Coordinates of C-alpha atoms in Angstrom, one line a residue:
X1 CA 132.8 89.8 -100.1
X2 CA 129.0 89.5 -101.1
X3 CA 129.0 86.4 -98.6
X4 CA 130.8 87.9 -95.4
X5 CA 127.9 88.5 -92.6
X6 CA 127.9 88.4 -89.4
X7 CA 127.4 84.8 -88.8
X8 CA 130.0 83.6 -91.3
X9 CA 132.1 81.8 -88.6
X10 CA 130.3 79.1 -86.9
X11 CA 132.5 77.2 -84.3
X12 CA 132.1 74.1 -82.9
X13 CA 130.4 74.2 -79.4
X14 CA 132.4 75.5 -76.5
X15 CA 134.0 72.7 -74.5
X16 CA 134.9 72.5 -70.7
X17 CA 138.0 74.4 -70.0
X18 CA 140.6 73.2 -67.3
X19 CA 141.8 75.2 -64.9
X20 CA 145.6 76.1 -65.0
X21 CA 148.0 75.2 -62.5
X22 CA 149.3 78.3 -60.4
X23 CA 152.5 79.1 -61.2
X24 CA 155.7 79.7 -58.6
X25 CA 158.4 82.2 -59.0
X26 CA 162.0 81.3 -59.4
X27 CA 163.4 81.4 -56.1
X28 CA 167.4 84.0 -55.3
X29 CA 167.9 80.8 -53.2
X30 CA 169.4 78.2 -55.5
X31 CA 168.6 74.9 -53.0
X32 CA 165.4 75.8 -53.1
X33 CA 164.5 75.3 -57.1
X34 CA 167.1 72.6 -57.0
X35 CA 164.9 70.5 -54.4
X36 CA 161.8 71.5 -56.6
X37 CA 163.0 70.1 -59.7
X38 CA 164.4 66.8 -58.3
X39 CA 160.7 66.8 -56.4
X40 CA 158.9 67.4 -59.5
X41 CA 161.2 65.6 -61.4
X42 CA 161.1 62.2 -59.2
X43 CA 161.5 58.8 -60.9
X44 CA 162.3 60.2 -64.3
X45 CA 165.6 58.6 -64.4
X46 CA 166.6 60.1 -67.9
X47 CA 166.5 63.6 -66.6
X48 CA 170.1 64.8 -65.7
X49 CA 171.4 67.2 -62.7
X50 CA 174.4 69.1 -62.7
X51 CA 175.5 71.2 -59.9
X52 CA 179.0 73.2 -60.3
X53 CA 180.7 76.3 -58.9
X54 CA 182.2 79.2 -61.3
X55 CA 185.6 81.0 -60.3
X56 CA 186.5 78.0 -57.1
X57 CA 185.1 75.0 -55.6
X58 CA 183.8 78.2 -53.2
X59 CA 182.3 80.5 -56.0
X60 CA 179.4 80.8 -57.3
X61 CA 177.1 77.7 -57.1
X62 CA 174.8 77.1 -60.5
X63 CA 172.9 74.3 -61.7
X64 CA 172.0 72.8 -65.0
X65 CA 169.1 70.1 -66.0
X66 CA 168.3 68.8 -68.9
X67 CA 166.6 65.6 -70.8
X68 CA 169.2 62.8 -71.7
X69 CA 168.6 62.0 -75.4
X70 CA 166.8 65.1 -76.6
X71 CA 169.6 67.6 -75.6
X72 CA 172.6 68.5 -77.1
X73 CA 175.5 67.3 -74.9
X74 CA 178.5 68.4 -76.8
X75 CA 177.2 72.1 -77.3
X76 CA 176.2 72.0 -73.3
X77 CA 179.9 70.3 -72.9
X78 CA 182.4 72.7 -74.7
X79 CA 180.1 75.8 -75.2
X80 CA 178.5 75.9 -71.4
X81 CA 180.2 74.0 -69.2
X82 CA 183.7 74.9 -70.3
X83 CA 183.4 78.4 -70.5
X84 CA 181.8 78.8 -67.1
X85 CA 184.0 76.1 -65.2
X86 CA 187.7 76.3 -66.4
X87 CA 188.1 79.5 -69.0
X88 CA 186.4 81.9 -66.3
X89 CA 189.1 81.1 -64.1
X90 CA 191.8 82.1 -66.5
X91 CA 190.9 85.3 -67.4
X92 CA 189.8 88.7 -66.5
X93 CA 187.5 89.9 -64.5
X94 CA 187.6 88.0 -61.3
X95 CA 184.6 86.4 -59.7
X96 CA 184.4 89.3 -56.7
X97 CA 184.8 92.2 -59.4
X98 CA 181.1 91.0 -61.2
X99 CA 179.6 89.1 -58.4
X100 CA 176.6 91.3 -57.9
X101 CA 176.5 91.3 -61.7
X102 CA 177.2 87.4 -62.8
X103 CA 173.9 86.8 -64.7
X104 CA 174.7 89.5 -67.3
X105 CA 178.1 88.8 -67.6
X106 CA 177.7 84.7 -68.0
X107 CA 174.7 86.1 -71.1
X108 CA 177.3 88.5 -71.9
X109 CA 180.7 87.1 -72.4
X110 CA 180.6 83.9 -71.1
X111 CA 178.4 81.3 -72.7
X112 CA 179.4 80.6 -76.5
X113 CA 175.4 79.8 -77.5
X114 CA 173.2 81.8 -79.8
X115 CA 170.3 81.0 -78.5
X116 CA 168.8 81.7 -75.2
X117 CA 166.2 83.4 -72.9
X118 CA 165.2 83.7 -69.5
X119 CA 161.8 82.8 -67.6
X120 CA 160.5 84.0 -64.5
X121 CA 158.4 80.9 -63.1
X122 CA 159.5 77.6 -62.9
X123 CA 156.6 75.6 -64.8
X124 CA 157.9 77.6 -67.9
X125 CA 161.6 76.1 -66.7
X126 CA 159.6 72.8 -66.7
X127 CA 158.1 72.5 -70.1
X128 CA 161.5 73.8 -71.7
X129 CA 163.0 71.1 -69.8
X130 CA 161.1 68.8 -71.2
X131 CA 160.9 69.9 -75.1
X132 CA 164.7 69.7 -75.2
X133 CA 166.3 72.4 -73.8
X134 CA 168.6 73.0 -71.1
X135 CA 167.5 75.3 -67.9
X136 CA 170.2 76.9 -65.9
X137 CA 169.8 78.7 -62.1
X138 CA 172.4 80.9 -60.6
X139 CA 172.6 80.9 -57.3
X140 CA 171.2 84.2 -55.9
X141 CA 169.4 84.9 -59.9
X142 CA 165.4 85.0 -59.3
X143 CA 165.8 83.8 -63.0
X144 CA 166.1 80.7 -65.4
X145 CA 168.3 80.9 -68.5
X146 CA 166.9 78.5 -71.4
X147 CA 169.5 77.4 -73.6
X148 CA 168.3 76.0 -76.8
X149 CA 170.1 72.9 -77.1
X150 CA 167.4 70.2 -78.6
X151 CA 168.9 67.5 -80.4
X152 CA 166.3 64.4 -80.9
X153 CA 166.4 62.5 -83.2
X154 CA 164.6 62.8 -86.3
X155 CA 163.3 61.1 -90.1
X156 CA 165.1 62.6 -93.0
X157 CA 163.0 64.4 -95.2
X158 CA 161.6 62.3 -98.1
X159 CA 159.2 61.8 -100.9
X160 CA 155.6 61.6 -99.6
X161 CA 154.0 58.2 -100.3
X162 CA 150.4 59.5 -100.5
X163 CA 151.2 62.5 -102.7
X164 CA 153.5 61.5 -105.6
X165 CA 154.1 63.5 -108.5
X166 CA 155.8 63.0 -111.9
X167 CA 157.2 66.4 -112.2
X168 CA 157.8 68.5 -108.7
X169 CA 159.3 69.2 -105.6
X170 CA 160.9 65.0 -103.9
X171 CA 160.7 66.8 -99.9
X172 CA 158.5 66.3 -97.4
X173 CA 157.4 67.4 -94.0
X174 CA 159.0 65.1 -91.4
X175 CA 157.7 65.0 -87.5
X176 CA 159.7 68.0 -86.2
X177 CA 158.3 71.6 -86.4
X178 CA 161.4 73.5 -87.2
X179 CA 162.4 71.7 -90.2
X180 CA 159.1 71.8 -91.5
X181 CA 159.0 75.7 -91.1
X182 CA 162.5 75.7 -92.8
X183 CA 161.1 73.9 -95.4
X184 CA 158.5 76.6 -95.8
X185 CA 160.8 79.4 -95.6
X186 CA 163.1 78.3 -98.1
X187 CA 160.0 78.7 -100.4
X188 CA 158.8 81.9 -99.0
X189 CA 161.6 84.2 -98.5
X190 CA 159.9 86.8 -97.8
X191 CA 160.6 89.3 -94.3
X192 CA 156.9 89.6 -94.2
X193 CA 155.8 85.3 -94.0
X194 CA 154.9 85.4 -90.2
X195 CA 155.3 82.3 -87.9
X196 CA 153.5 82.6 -85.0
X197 CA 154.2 79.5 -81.9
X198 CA 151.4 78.5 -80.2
X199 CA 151.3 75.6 -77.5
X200 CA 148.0 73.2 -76.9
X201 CA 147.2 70.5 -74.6
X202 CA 147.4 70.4 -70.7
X203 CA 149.9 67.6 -70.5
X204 CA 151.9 67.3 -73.7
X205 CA 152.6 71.1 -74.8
X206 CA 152.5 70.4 -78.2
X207 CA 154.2 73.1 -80.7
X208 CA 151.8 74.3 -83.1
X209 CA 152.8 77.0 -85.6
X210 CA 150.2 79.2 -87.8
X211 CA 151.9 80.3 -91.0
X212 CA 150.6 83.4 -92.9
X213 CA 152.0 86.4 -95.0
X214 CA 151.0 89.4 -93.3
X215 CA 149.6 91.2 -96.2
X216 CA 148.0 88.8 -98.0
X217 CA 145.9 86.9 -95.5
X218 CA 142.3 87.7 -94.3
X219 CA 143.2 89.2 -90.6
X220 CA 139.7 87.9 -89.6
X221 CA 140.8 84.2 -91.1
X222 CA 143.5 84.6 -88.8
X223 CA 141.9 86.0 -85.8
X224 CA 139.5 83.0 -86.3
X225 CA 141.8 80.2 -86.5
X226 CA 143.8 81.6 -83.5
X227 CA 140.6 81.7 -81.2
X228 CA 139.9 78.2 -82.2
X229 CA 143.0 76.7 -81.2
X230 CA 143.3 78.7 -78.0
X231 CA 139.9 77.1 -77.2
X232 CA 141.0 73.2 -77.5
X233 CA 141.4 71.9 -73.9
X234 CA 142.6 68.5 -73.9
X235 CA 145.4 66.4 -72.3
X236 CA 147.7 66.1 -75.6
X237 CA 147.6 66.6 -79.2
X238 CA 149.2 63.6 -80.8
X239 CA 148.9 64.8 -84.5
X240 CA 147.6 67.4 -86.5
X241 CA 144.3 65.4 -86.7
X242 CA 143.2 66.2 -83.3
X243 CA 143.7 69.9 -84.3
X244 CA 141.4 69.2 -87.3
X245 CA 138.8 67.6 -85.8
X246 CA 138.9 70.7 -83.0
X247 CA 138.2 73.5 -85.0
X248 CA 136.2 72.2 -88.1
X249 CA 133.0 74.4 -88.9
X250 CA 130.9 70.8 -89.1
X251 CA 131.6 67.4 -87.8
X252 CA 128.7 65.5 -88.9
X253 CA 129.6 65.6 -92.6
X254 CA 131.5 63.0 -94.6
X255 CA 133.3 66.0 -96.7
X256 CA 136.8 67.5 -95.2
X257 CA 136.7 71.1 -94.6
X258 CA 140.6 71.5 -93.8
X259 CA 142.8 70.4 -96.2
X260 CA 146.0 68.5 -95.2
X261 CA 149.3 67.8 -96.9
X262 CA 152.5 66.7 -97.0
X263 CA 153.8 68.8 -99.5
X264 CA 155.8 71.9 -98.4
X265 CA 155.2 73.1 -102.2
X266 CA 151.0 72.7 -101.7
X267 CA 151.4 75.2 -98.3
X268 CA 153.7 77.5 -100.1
X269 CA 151.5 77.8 -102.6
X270 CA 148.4 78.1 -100.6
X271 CA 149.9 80.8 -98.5
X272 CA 151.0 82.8 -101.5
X273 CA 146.7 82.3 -102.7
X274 CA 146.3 84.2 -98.9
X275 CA 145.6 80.6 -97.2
X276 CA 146.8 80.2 -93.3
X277 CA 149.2 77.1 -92.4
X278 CA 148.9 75.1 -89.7
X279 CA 151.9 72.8 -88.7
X280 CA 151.7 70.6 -85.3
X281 CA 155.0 69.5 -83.9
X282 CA 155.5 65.2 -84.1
X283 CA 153.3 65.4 -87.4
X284 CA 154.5 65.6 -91.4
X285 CA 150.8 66.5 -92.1
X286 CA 150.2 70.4 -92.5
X287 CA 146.7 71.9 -92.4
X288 CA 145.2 74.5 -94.7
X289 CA 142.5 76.7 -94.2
X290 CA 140.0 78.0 -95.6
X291 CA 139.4 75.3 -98.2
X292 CA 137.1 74.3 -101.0
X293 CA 135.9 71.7 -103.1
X294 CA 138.3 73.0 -106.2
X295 CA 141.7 72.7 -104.2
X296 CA 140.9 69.2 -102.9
X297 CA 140.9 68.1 -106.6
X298 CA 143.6 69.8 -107.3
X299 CA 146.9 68.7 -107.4
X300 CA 150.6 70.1 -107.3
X301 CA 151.7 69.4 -110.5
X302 CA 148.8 71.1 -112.0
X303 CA 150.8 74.0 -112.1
X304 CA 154.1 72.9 -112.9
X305 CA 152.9 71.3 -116.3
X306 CA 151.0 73.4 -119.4
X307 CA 147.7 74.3 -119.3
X308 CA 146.2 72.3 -122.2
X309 CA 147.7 69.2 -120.6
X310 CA 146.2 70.3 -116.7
X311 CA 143.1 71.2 -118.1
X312 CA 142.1 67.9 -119.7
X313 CA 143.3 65.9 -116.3
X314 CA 141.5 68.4 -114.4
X315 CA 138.2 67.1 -116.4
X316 CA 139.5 63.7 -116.5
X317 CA 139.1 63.7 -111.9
X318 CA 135.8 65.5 -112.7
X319 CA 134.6 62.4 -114.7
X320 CA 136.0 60.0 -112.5
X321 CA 134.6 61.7 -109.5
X322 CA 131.6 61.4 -111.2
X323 CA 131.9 57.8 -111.8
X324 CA 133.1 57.2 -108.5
X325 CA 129.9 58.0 -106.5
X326 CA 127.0 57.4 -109.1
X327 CA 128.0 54.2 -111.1
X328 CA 127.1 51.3 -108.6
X329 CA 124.2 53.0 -107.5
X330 CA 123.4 53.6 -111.4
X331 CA 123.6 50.5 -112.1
X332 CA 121.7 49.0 -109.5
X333 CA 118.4 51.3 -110.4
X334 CA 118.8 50.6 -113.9
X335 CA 118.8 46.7 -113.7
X336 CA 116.1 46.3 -110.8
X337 CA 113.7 49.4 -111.4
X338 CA 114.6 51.0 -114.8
X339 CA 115.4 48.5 -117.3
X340 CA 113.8 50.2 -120.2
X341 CA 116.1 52.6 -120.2
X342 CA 118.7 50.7 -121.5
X343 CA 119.2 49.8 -125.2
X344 CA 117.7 46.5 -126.1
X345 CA 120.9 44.8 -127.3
X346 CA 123.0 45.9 -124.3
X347 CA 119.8 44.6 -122.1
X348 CA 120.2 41.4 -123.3
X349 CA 124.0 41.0 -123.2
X350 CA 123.3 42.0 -119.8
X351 CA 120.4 39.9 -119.2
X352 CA 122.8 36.8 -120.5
X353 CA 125.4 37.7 -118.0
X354 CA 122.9 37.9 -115.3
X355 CA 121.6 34.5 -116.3
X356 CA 122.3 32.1 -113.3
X357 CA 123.2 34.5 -110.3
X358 CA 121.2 34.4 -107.5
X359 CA 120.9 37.6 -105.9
X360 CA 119.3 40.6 -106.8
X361 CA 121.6 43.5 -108.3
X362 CA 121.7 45.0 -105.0
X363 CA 122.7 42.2 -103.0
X364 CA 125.6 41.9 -105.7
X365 CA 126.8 45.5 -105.9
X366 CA 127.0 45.5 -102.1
X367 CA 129.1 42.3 -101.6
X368 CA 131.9 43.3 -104.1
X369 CA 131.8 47.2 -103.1
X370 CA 132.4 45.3 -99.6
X371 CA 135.1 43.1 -100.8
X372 CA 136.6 45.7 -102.5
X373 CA 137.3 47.8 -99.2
X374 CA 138.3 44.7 -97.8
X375 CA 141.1 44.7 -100.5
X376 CA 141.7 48.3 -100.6
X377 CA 142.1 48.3 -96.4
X378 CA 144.0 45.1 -96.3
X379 CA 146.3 46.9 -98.7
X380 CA 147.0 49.7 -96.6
X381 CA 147.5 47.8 -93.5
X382 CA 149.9 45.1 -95.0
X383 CA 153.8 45.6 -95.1
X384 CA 154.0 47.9 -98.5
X385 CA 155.7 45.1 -101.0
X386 CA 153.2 42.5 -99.3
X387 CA 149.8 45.5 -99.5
X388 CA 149.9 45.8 -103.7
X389 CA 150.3 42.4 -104.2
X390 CA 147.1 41.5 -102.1
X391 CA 145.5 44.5 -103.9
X392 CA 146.3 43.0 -107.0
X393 CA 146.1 39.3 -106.8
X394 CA 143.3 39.9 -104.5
X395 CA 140.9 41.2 -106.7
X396 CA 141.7 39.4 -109.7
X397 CA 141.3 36.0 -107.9
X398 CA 137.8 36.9 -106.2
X399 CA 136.6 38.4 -109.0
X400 CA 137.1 35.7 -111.2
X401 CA 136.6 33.5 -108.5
X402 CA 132.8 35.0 -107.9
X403 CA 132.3 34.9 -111.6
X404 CA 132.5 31.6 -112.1
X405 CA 130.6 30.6 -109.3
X406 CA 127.9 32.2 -110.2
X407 CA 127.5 34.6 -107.1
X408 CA 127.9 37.9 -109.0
X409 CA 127.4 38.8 -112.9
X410 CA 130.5 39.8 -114.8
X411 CA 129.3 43.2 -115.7
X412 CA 129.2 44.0 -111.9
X413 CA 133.0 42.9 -111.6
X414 CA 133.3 45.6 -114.3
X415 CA 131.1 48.3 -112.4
X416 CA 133.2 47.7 -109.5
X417 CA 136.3 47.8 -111.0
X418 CA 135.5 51.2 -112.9
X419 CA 134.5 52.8 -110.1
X420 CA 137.3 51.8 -108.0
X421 CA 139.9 52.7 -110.5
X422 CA 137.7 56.4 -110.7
X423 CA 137.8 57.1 -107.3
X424 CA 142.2 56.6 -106.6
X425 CA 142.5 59.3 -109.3
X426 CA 140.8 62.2 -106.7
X427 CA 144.1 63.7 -105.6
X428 CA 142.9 64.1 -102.0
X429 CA 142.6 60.8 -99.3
X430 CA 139.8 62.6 -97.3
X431 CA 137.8 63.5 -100.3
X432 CA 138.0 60.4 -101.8
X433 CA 136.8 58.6 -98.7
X434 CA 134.0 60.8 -98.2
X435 CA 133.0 60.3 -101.8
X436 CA 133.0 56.4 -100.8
X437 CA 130.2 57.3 -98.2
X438 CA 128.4 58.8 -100.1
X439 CA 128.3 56.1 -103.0
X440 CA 127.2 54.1 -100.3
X441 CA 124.0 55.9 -99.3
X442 CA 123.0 56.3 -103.3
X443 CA 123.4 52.6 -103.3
X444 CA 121.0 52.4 -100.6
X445 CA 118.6 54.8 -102.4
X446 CA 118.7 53.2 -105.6
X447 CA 117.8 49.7 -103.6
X448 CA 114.7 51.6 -102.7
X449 CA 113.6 54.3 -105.1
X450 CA 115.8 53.2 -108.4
X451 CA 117.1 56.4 -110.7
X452 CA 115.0 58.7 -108.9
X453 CA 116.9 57.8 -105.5
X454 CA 119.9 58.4 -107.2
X455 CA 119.0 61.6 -108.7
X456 CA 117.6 62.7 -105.0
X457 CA 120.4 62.0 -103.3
X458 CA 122.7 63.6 -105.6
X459 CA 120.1 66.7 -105.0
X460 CA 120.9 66.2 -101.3
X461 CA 124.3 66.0 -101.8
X462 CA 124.8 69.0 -103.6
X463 CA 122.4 71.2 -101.2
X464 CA 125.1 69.9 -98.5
X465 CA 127.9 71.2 -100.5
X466 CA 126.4 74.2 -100.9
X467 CA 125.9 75.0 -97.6
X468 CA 129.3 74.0 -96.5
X469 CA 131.6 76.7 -95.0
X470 CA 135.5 76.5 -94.3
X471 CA 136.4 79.6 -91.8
X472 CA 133.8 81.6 -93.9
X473 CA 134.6 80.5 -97.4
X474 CA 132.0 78.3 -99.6
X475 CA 133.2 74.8 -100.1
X476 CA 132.0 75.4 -103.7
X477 CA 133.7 78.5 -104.5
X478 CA 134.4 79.8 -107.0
X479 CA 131.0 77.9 -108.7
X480 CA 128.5 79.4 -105.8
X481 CA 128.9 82.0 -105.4
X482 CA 130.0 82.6 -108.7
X483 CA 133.4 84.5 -109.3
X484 CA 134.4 84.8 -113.2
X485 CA 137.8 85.9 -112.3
X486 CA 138.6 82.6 -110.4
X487 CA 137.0 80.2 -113.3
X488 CA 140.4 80.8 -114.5
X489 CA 142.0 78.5 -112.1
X490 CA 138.8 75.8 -111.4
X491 CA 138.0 72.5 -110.9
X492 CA 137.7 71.8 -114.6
X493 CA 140.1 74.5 -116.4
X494 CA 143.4 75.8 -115.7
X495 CA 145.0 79.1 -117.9
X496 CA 148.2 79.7 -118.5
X497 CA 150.1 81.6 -115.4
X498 CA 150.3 84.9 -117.3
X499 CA 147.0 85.0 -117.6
X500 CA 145.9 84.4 -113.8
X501 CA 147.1 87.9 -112.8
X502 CA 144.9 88.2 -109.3
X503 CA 144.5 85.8 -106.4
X504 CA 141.6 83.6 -105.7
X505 CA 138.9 85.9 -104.8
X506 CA 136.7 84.0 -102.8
X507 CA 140.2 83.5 -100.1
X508 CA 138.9 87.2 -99.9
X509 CA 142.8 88.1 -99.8
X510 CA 144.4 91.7 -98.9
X511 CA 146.6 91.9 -101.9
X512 CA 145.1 90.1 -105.1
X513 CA 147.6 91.3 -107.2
X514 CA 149.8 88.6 -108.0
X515 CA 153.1 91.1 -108.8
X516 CA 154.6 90.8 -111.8
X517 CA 152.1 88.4 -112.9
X518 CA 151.8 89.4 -116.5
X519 CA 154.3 92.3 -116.8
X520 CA 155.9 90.1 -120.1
X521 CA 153.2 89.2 -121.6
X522 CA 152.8 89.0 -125.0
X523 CA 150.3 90.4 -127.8

């Protein structure tokens, strides 16, 4: 790509690194890692330790631990236990024939589990131990056999709340890892969709896994969002939004440069376009990168209805995206610095509406913008039957409330309300609530400097957008730099899928050939 230099990754600064903790070997001598673990393990009275002897009360001494309540006690019951402590002692071979040889035979033929492996040093032991599995020593074994046996519990899957659709996929992520991966791969069936485990943060080991297909992503994408993760030192990750904050290109901008989801249909799709996934364990938010302004007013069902239809609600967000940053501030610089502007008749409608209020038009705009994020927070916050009804009743009451009193002019009730209905039509949370910032600061332009604030600081605005980067990509690709071929599929027009035969170009993918795309299509 035209726009791939040398300086096209720009991470955030380097933070302190913490030292690790040096590791210890697994010791031959059983007692020894049993007193470790209790040691390390001391006070944590859900933590469970089972000593036991396989072939006699005088065999071979072995000992399990595990988590109570995030382990699976029937498989560690009838598939571990049973086999090792009662069935080994029924049949063939006998404890002396294989007792210089007991690890590979209990792998072998004696544990009933499919999955398993073995560490060497006991912190690894640890953090198994405490994401859900089960670690077992053998006497006289410099070795710890993990058995995978997590079993916590865990939130069905169900219909996001923040990104509903009338025609589309009903699942969403939940907080566990695996099922969200599932819920990829079920989409992706594909040998060559790689998942690749990492594990940040010091104290809680969080899961993290990046989610690519090997022949369609930008390797140095990948390489990139790899080194930025391994780079995050901190105590825990709690949710995906510490990962985002980590390994943005800019912090000091109100725009999102990593998208985030709860729809395991909006990752599929952006890995098929050669995006990377990122999915943090305990979160049902996925990341997406690289990014740009066109995806974040996107949504799913864009391309699950027809064309004609998507195109004209594509330009209907445009509008009210529009509307959404530039109206209050609009209307403030044409009522206190620009009147002439506006016809006579609707100046003196307006003039008669105004007739009696007591503040200035900015004073106005900026109590009900306020009072509407009041209403709109309030909302959120409240129980969910309890949160629209405030919304609703809310706003009605005050505004007709502050009518009548004569505090604000009806035409700003209307202002407000336009722009507040514009702005819950962006399809994205983040982008919408940077677009709230920055209807804020042309507010506070058009107090000062009227129309020519607002015109400046929609100047501003776009030279920041412009200059914004996610992993390498422009945030306003594919409008600059320009790329014909991905018009196609753009903020403002969608084509038909036969006609969209190549991948986003500006992803800069290793395949752009969409195959099959447009093998049927018709003169």
């Amino acid at each position: 790509m035209t726009f791939w230099n040398k300086g096209r990754f720009k991470s955030p600064k380097p933070i302190i690194e913490y030292k690790p903790q040096s590791s210890t070997d697994i010791s031959e001598k059983i007692d020894d890692n049993i007193s470790k673990i209790k040691e390390t393990f001391k006070g944590c009275d859900d933590v469970v330790f089972r000593e036991f002897y396989v072939g006699s009360s005088n065999g071979r001494k072995m000992f399990l631990t595990y988590i109570d309540g995030m382990s699976d006690k029937d498989l560690l019951n009838d598939f571990v236990l049973m086999p090792l402590m009662l069935i080994s002692r029924a049949v063939k071979p006998e404890l002396e024939d294989i007792k210089d040889n007991i690890a590979e035979s209990i792998k072998k033929s004696s544990m009933a589990v499919t999955d398993f492996r073995e560490v060497k040093k006991i912190e690894d032991a640890y953090v198994a131990i405490l994401s859900g599995e089960t670690a077992l020593f053998i006497d006289g074994y410099n070795k710890a056999i993990i058995i995978a046996t997590r079993l916590w519990p865990a939130r069905n899957t169900s219909e996001p709340t923040a990104e509903t659709v009338i025609r589309g996929p009903r699942d969403g992520f939940v907080e566990t890892i695996r099922f969200n991966t599932a819920l990829i791969r079920r989409r992706i069936r594909d040998t060559r969709l790689k998942v690749k485990q990492l594990q940040v943060g010091e104290r809680s080991k969080t899961d993290i896994a990046i989610i690519y297909i090997d022949d369609i992503a930008d390797k140095r994408v990948l390489e990139e969002v790899e080194r930025r993760i391994n780079k995050i030192s901190i105590d825990a990750i709690i949710d995906s939004g510490y990962i985002q904050q980590f390994i943005e290109d800019r912090q000091f901008t109100p725009f999102p440069q990593i998208q985030t989801t709860e729809r395991p249909d909006v990752v599929a799709g952006a890995i098929y376009e050669g995006r990377i996934a990122i999915i943090v364990d305990n979160s049902p938010f996925a990341l997406i990168v690289p990014v740009t302004l066109n995806a974040f007013l996107q949504s799913s069902e864009d391309y699950y209805s027809r064309s004609s239809i998507t195109t004209f609600v594509r330009f209907l967000r445009l509008l009210s995206g529009a509307i959404s940053i530039i109206a209050p501030g609009t209307y403030i610089g044409l009522i206190s610095f620009n009147p002439g502007v506006i016809p006579t008749k609707l100046l003196f409608s307006i003039a008669a509406s105004r007739e009696g209020v007591p503040f200035p038009a900015y004073i106005e705009a900026f109590v009900m913008e306020f009072t509407i994020e009041f209403l709109r927070e309030a909302g959120v916050r409240l129980p969910r039957p309890i949160g629209s009804t405030i919304g609703i009743v809310g706003g009605l009451v005050i505004g007709q409330a502050a009518v009548q009193a004569g505090i604000v002019s009806p035409i700003m009730v209307i202002v407000v309300a336009v722009t507040a209905i514009a702005s819950f039509s962006i399809p994205n949370y983040e982008l919408a609530a940077g677009f709230r910032l920055i209807r804020f600061l042309l507010m506070i332009l058009a107090s000062i400097y009227g129309l020519y604030g607002v015109m400046l600081g929609m100047i501003a605005t776009l030279i920041h957008l412009v200059n914004i980067k996610s992993f390498g990509t422009p945030f306003m690709a594919p409008l600059a730099p320009f790329e014909s071929e991905d018009i196609k599929d753009s903020v403002f027009l969608r084509l038909s899928w036969k006609y969209m035969k190549k991948r986003p170009k500006h992803y800069d993918p290793q395949d752009e050939i969409r195959q099959g795309s447009g093998e049927n299509d018709t003169k």
